[in-house]
Rosetta silent file (secondary structure, phi, psi, omega in degrees, C-alpha in Angstrom):
SEQUENCE: XXXXXXXXXXXXXXXXXXXXXXXXXXXXXXXXXXXXXXXXXXXXXXXXXXXXXXXXXXXXXXXXXXXXXXXXXXXXXXXXXXXXXXXXXXXXXXXXXXXXXXXXXXXXXXXXXXXXXXXXXXXXXXXXXXXXXXXXXXXXXXXXXXXXXXXXXXXXXXXXXXXXXXXXXXXXXXXXXXXXXXXXXXXXXXXXXXXXXXXXXX
SCORE:     score description
SCORE:     0.000 S_00000001
   1 L     0.000  146.633  175.940   16.798   39.278   -8.057 S_00000001
   2 L   -79.727  163.608  177.347   19.908   39.926  -10.114 S_00000001
   3 H   -57.855  -43.536 -179.179   20.985   37.591  -12.884 S_00000001
   4 H   -62.767  -42.914  178.884   23.933   36.486  -10.761 S_00000001
   5 H   -60.597  -43.552 -177.479   21.720   35.737   -7.755 S_00000001
   6 H   -67.314  -43.546  179.324   19.354   33.658   -9.853 S_00000001
   7 H   -64.384  -41.365  177.846   22.084   31.666  -11.578 S_00000001
   8 H   -63.515  -40.869  179.747   23.763   30.994   -8.235 S_00000001
   9 H   -61.587  -32.940  179.009   20.429   29.879   -6.741 S_00000001
  10 L   -85.715    1.662 -179.632   20.089   27.341   -9.558 S_00000001
  11 L    60.163   40.100  178.404   23.649   26.090   -8.912 S_00000001
  12 L  -111.052  164.104  175.458   24.716   26.990  -12.443 S_00000001
  13 L   -83.609  151.610 -178.052   27.835   28.606  -13.845 S_00000001
  14 L   -61.117  -26.855 -176.623   27.686   32.242  -14.948 S_00000001
  15 L   -92.185   14.793 -175.296   28.609   31.215  -18.502 S_00000001
  16 L   -66.838  157.474  178.946   25.747   28.698  -18.775 S_00000001
  17 L   -87.213  164.304  178.963   23.530   28.477  -21.849 S_00000001
  18 H   -61.064  -37.017  179.030   19.808   29.230  -22.008 S_00000001
  19 H   -63.116  -35.488  179.018   19.061   25.531  -22.449 S_00000001
  20 H   -68.155  -38.129  177.722   20.871   24.783  -19.200 S_00000001
  21 H   -64.734  -46.081 -179.524   18.817   27.388  -17.377 S_00000001
  22 H   -61.540  -42.603  179.145   15.584   25.977  -18.766 S_00000001
  23 H   -62.281  -41.408 -179.393   16.592   22.440  -17.799 S_00000001
  24 H   -65.343  -41.114  178.223   17.449   23.542  -14.268 S_00000001
  25 H   -64.546  -44.022 -178.857   14.118   25.322  -13.863 S_00000001
  26 H   -67.207  -34.535  176.551   12.185   22.343  -15.193 S_00000001
  27 H   -64.079  -43.494  178.096   14.073   19.969  -12.895 S_00000001
  28 H   -64.278  -42.577 -179.942   13.125   22.080   -9.868 S_00000001
  29 H   -62.007  -41.439  178.973    9.527   22.298  -11.061 S_00000001
  30 H   -61.181  -41.733  179.879    9.368   18.514  -11.461 S_00000001
  31 H   -63.406  -39.151  177.697   10.597   17.990   -7.901 S_00000001
  32 H   -67.189  -41.866  177.705    7.880   20.296   -6.570 S_00000001
  33 H   -57.749  -45.919 -178.234    5.236   18.506   -8.621 S_00000001
  34 H   -61.130  -38.946  177.796    6.351   15.177   -7.212 S_00000001
  35 H   -59.604  -52.603 -175.716    6.081   16.515   -3.672 S_00000001
  36 H   -68.597  -29.587  178.982    2.494   17.723   -4.084 S_00000001
  37 H   -72.415  -28.793 -172.300    1.421   14.590   -5.938 S_00000001
  38 H  -102.172   -3.371 -177.939    2.726   12.266   -3.229 S_00000001
  39 L  -107.993  150.316  172.470    1.680   14.108   -0.065 S_00000001
  40 L   -62.749  149.416 -175.759   -1.654   14.297    1.709 S_00000001
  41 L   -81.334   94.636 -177.350   -3.386   17.641    1.122 S_00000001
  42 L  -134.814  124.672 -172.234   -2.578   19.475    4.371 S_00000001
  43 H   -59.773  -42.349 -178.036   -1.993   23.222    4.432 S_00000001
  44 H   -67.582  -34.866  177.447    0.786   23.170    7.043 S_00000001
  45 H   -67.932  -35.007 -177.779    2.571   20.409    5.165 S_00000001
  46 H   -81.254  -23.079 -168.174    2.287   22.382    1.923 S_00000001
  47 H   -55.839  -51.132 -177.617    3.220   25.796    3.351 S_00000001
  48 H   -64.337  -38.037  179.832    7.004   25.506    3.228 S_00000001
  49 H   -68.290  -36.348  178.405    6.965   23.933   -0.219 S_00000001
  50 H   -63.087  -35.927  176.758    4.709   26.681   -1.571 S_00000001
  51 H   -63.591  -38.058  178.264    7.271   29.269   -0.487 S_00000001
  52 H   -67.423  -37.125  178.609    9.918   27.382   -2.459 S_00000001
  53 H   -66.940  -41.437  176.846    7.662   27.320   -5.527 S_00000001
  54 H   -60.398  -40.108  178.860    7.121   31.081   -5.252 S_00000001
  55 H   -64.690  -39.889  178.525   10.883   31.536   -5.074 S_00000001
  56 H   -61.814  -41.688  177.818   11.297   29.392   -8.175 S_00000001
  57 H   -63.072  -40.735  179.057    8.832   31.585  -10.069 S_00000001
  58 H   -62.172  -43.533  179.345   10.721   34.684   -8.952 S_00000001
  59 H   -63.932  -45.332 -178.947   14.008   33.225  -10.166 S_00000001
  60 H   -60.274  -45.197 -179.021   12.487   32.167  -13.498 S_00000001
  61 H   -65.195  -35.243  179.266   11.004   35.608  -14.155 S_00000001
  62 H   -67.085  -20.328  179.202   14.309   37.299  -13.326 S_00000001
  63 L  -103.880   13.964  178.434   15.855   35.160  -16.059 S_00000001
  64 L    65.405   36.381  171.552   13.051   35.940  -18.545 S_00000001
  65 L  -119.188  155.651  169.095   11.356   32.559  -18.232 S_00000001
  66 L    53.386   71.256  173.173    7.798   31.709  -17.142 S_00000001
  67 L   -56.513  137.060 -176.709    5.808   34.931  -17.173 S_00000001
  68 L   -64.970  129.729  177.768    3.566   34.957  -14.131 S_00000001
  69 L   -94.295  149.484  179.092    0.013   33.897  -14.915 S_00000001
  70 L   -65.877  150.361  178.062   -2.940   35.439  -13.074 S_00000001
  71 L   -65.367  143.565  175.382   -4.445   33.419  -10.269 S_00000001
  72 L   -63.745  152.228  170.960   -7.454   31.362  -11.192 S_00000001
  73 L   -62.055  133.751 -176.806  -10.769   32.549   -9.889 S_00000001
  74 L   -60.813  121.963 -178.288  -11.259   30.780   -6.580 S_00000001
  75 L   -86.998  134.898  176.510  -13.400   27.747   -7.274 S_00000001
  76 L   -95.095  131.164  178.839  -16.127   26.848   -4.808 S_00000001
  77 L  -109.520  114.548  178.953  -16.577   23.175   -4.101 S_00000001
  78 L  -109.614  124.028 -175.953  -20.038   22.206   -2.860 S_00000001
  79 L  -108.393  147.695  177.199  -20.465   18.644   -1.712 S_00000001
  80 L   -65.645  154.674  173.353  -23.586   16.536   -1.328 S_00000001
  81 L   -76.677  -13.020  177.819  -24.792   15.524    2.125 S_00000001
  82 E   -81.128  126.691 -172.055  -24.819   11.940    0.817 S_00000001
  83 H   -57.634  -49.511 -175.070  -21.565   10.255    1.782 S_00000001
  84 H   -67.184  -36.060  178.435  -20.978    8.263   -1.393 S_00000001
  85 H   -67.054  -42.298  179.112  -21.788   11.224   -3.676 S_00000001
  86 H   -64.026  -44.287 -179.910  -19.460   13.526   -1.740 S_00000001
  87 H   -61.373  -47.547 -177.669  -16.688   10.944   -1.763 S_00000001
  88 H   -66.769  -35.378  176.402  -16.964   10.286   -5.497 S_00000001
  89 H   -66.286  -42.507  178.775  -17.047   14.001   -6.294 S_00000001
  90 H   -60.241  -46.620 -179.715  -13.955   14.558   -4.153 S_00000001
  91 H   -61.400  -42.707 -179.473  -12.101   11.738   -5.876 S_00000001
  92 H   -64.785  -47.431 -178.344  -13.079   13.027   -9.315 S_00000001
  93 H   -68.093  -38.605  178.358  -12.119   16.642   -8.600 S_00000001
  94 H   -64.153  -41.954  179.043   -8.872   15.654   -6.892 S_00000001
  95 H   -62.342  -42.393  179.380   -7.915   13.475   -9.849 S_00000001
  96 H   -63.313  -42.021 -179.416   -8.635   16.312  -12.291 S_00000001
  97 H   -69.504  -33.719  178.819   -6.570   18.764  -10.278 S_00000001
  98 H   -71.961  -30.468  173.388   -3.666   16.354   -9.995 S_00000001
  99 H   -65.807  -43.276  177.598   -3.692   15.924  -13.765 S_00000001
 100 H   -63.650  -37.463  178.386   -3.571   19.730  -14.051 S_00000001
 101 H   -62.590  -45.233  179.846   -0.754   19.773  -11.496 S_00000001
 102 H   -63.311  -28.212 -176.270    1.251   17.279  -13.539 S_00000001
 103 H   -91.185   -3.706 -177.944    0.697   19.404  -16.647 S_00000001
 104 L   -58.533  134.276 -177.226    1.785   22.711  -15.060 S_00000001
 105 L  -108.233    3.369  176.772    4.454   24.395  -17.173 S_00000001
 106 L  -152.348  164.147  177.875    5.522   27.060  -14.685 S_00000001
 107 H   -65.080  -34.662  178.771    5.761   27.587  -10.947 S_00000001
 108 H   -62.869  -44.620  176.521    2.938   30.106  -11.197 S_00000001
 109 H   -61.056  -41.434 -179.572    0.648   27.515  -12.789 S_00000001
 110 H   -62.816  -43.236  177.717    1.633   25.031  -10.097 S_00000001
 111 H   -57.525  -44.223 -179.166    0.774   27.498   -7.330 S_00000001
 112 H   -59.857  -45.883 -177.478   -2.669   28.027   -8.805 S_00000001
 113 H   -68.098  -40.824 -179.409   -3.453   24.312   -8.914 S_00000001
 114 H   -63.417  -38.937  177.336   -2.140   23.631   -5.413 S_00000001
 115 H   -64.489  -35.487  176.377   -4.343   26.386   -3.977 S_00000001
 116 H   -67.217  -38.615  176.259   -7.324   24.777   -5.696 S_00000001
 117 H   -60.775  -42.663  178.942   -6.374   21.434   -4.146 S_00000001
 118 H   -64.858  -39.319  176.842   -6.281   23.036   -0.712 S_00000001
 119 H   -64.395  -41.337  178.603   -9.704   24.609   -1.307 S_00000001
 120 H   -61.285  -49.026 -178.730  -11.076   21.247   -2.416 S_00000001
 121 H   -62.362  -40.696 -179.376   -9.740   19.435    0.638 S_00000001
 122 H   -62.695  -43.691 -179.359  -11.066   22.111    3.001 S_00000001
 123 H   -65.667  -41.072 -179.930  -14.574   21.939    1.547 S_00000001
 124 H   -67.976  -43.719 -179.263  -14.623   18.132    1.666 S_00000001
 125 H   -59.663  -39.349 -177.297  -13.241   17.965    5.198 S_00000001
 126 H   -68.084  -17.222  177.798  -15.923   20.329    6.458 S_00000001
 127 H   -73.497  -26.494 -176.363  -18.659   17.950    5.295 S_00000001
 128 L   -80.722  135.097  178.789  -17.578   15.300    7.764 S_00000001
 129 L   -69.859  146.573  178.779  -18.999   15.551   11.313 S_00000001
 130 L   -71.340  138.760  173.848  -16.474   16.040   14.096 S_00000001
 131 L   -82.306  150.976  179.599  -15.798   13.013   16.258 S_00000001
 132 L   -79.495  -42.502 -176.174  -16.065   13.433   20.019 S_00000001
 133 L   -78.785  150.432  174.300  -13.193   11.143   20.924 S_00000001
 134 L  -103.854  144.946 -176.999   -9.573   11.985   20.290 S_00000001
 135 L  -135.476  107.182 -176.888   -7.273    9.313   18.920 S_00000001
 136 L   -68.915  -14.043 -179.172   -3.536    9.859   19.136 S_00000001
 137 L   -79.841  -11.936 -178.500   -2.952    6.973   16.730 S_00000001
 138 L   -74.586  128.120  177.031   -4.485    8.912   13.850 S_00000001
 139 L  -106.856  123.446 -178.557   -1.933   10.298   11.395 S_00000001
 140 L   -59.497  -32.300 -176.164   -3.085   13.274    9.344 S_00000001
 141 L   -84.120   -3.921 -176.785   -0.842   12.251    6.470 S_00000001
 142 L   -96.357   81.916 -179.087   -2.181    8.686    6.356 S_00000001
 143 L   -70.220  148.612  178.471   -5.022    8.924    3.846 S_00000001
 144 L   -68.676  149.053  172.010   -7.405    6.006    3.477 S_00000001
 145 L   -65.608  126.300 -172.655   -7.091    3.700    0.498 S_00000001
 146 H   -60.545  -42.150 -177.826   -9.744    4.971   -1.910 S_00000001
 147 H   -69.311  -40.175  177.776  -11.000    1.553   -3.018 S_00000001
 148 H   -65.249  -41.286 -179.589  -11.238    0.223    0.534 S_00000001
 149 H   -65.845  -43.502  178.736  -13.044    3.357    1.663 S_00000001
 150 H   -61.089  -41.445  179.013  -15.506    3.204   -1.225 S_00000001
 151 H   -60.135  -42.546 -179.314  -16.232   -0.440   -0.452 S_00000001
 152 H   -73.066  -34.209  176.010  -17.044    0.378    3.173 S_00000001
 153 H   -62.308  -40.566  177.592  -19.153    3.410    2.201 S_00000001
 154 H   -65.408  -39.047  178.829  -21.220    1.114   -0.024 S_00000001
 155 H   -66.303  -38.660  176.834  -21.564   -1.391    2.820 S_00000001
 156 H   -64.825  -38.362  178.292  -22.711    1.379    5.157 S_00000001
 157 H   -60.654  -37.356  178.222  -25.247    2.460    2.576 S_00000001
 158 H   -64.872  -23.065  179.013  -26.683   -1.051    2.648 S_00000001
 159 L   -94.445    7.112  176.678  -27.210   -0.571    6.389 S_00000001
 160 L    89.952    7.543  177.887  -29.093    2.667    5.860 S_00000001
 161 L   -95.132   93.088 -173.264  -26.221    5.039    6.629 S_00000001
 162 L  -101.825  -39.265 -173.137  -26.505    7.315    3.612 S_00000001
 163 E  -111.608  161.819  178.421  -25.734   10.837    4.845 S_00000001
 164 H   -59.705  -32.639 -179.987  -23.078   12.332    7.068 S_00000001
 165 H   -68.489  -16.026  179.596  -25.798   13.083    9.612 S_00000001
 166 H   -83.415  -12.867 -172.442  -26.464    9.320    9.882 S_00000001
 167 L   -71.836  129.639  174.571  -22.951    8.566   11.070 S_00000001
 168 L  -136.412  143.949  179.264  -22.624    7.351   14.648 S_00000001
 169 H   -52.586  -45.366 -175.371  -19.582    5.818   16.314 S_00000001
 170 H   -65.117  -21.238 -175.958  -21.546    2.762   17.361 S_00000001
 171 H   -93.858  -12.902 -174.521  -22.652    2.122   13.803 S_00000001
 172 H  -118.792    6.102 -178.634  -19.299    2.290   12.040 S_00000001
 173 L   -61.288  -26.980 -179.807  -16.956    0.416   14.382 S_00000001
 174 L   -80.223    0.682 -178.015  -17.136   -2.602   12.070 S_00000001
 175 L  -123.054   80.922 -170.993  -15.763   -0.479    9.231 S_00000001
 176 H   -61.675  -36.888 -179.838  -12.175    0.385   10.241 S_00000001
 177 H   -65.890  -45.724  178.139  -11.158    2.188    7.042 S_00000001
 178 H   -63.063  -45.020 -177.827  -14.196    4.474    7.181 S_00000001
 179 H   -62.505  -44.245 -179.365  -13.798    5.035   10.933 S_00000001
 180 H   -66.244  -37.628  179.034  -10.112    5.921   10.659 S_00000001
 181 H   -70.120  -36.208  175.841  -10.736    8.313    7.774 S_00000001
 182 H   -60.733  -46.550  178.966  -13.558    9.944    9.706 S_00000001
 183 H   -63.671  -40.841 -179.152  -11.224   10.443   12.672 S_00000001
 184 H   -63.468  -45.628 -178.989   -8.442   11.712   10.403 S_00000001
 185 H   -70.512  -32.097  175.336  -10.661   14.277    8.680 S_00000001
 186 H   -64.355  -46.325  178.398  -12.155   15.369   11.993 S_00000001
 187 H   -64.534  -39.452  179.016   -8.672   15.935   13.392 S_00000001
 188 H   -61.808  -41.415  178.887   -7.624   17.677   10.177 S_00000001
 189 H   -60.673  -42.330  179.847  -10.569   20.084   10.459 S_00000001
 190 H   -65.469  -47.128 -177.442   -9.556   20.948   14.030 S_00000001
 191 H   -66.118  -41.535  179.050   -5.892   21.387   13.157 S_00000001
 192 H   -60.732  -38.721  178.066   -6.577   23.465   10.049 S_00000001
 193 H   -65.386  -41.296  178.456   -8.694   25.803   12.168 S_00000001
 194 H   -64.264  -43.750 -179.383   -5.909   26.086   14.753 S_00000001
 195 H   -65.117  -38.074  178.860   -3.293   26.768   12.078 S_00000001
 196 H   -64.342  -43.089  178.455   -5.516   29.389   10.481 S_00000001
 197 H   -64.007  -41.221  178.904   -6.000   31.160   13.802 S_00000001
 198 H   -63.942  -38.352  178.350   -2.261   31.009   14.461 S_00000001
 199 H   -65.177  -41.717 -177.046   -1.525   32.484   11.048 S_00000001
 200 H   -70.859  -26.749 -177.938   -4.001   35.331   11.563 S_00000001
 201 H   -97.597   -5.827 -178.093   -2.591   36.208   14.997 S_00000001
 202 L   -82.240    0.000    0.000    1.080   35.865   14.081 S_00000001
């Protein structure tokens, strides 16, 4: 991009100072951070925003800000077959990544963290068994309240439901938060697979 293109993209005047450019870049970066912090981790939901972040990095580099950092080595997330252990690991890793997201100082850094979040969510989602029934009332973006879900996971553990393989519809109907999250993650797994296939064939 030319200097003029980049300045115009940031809605700045051609005679602007370096401090104004930096402020404009940081304002855009903050808005992207807020988006990723407040949205459920869903690849299709993130896709359009990630393109905007890439554009922001391109603009910054054309103005001699934010040298592109190399992508992190792809981290593998392995989850326990025990429901409560998997849940607590997911919560811990998600919290750590969101702290890193908040601390990102460039669009390139932000991209790296968001990709790790997507990898984390994919690995966690795959641990949950698919439900047979479909439920149109389930919203992919409506994540369960963490404290309510943990409480129900502990209650299920008291009933001998320790692992994902122990889960049965008939056994969890009395636990609405757990049941809804199970349905949501099952649907998310199906949709992510469909979106991936669509991306590969497009």
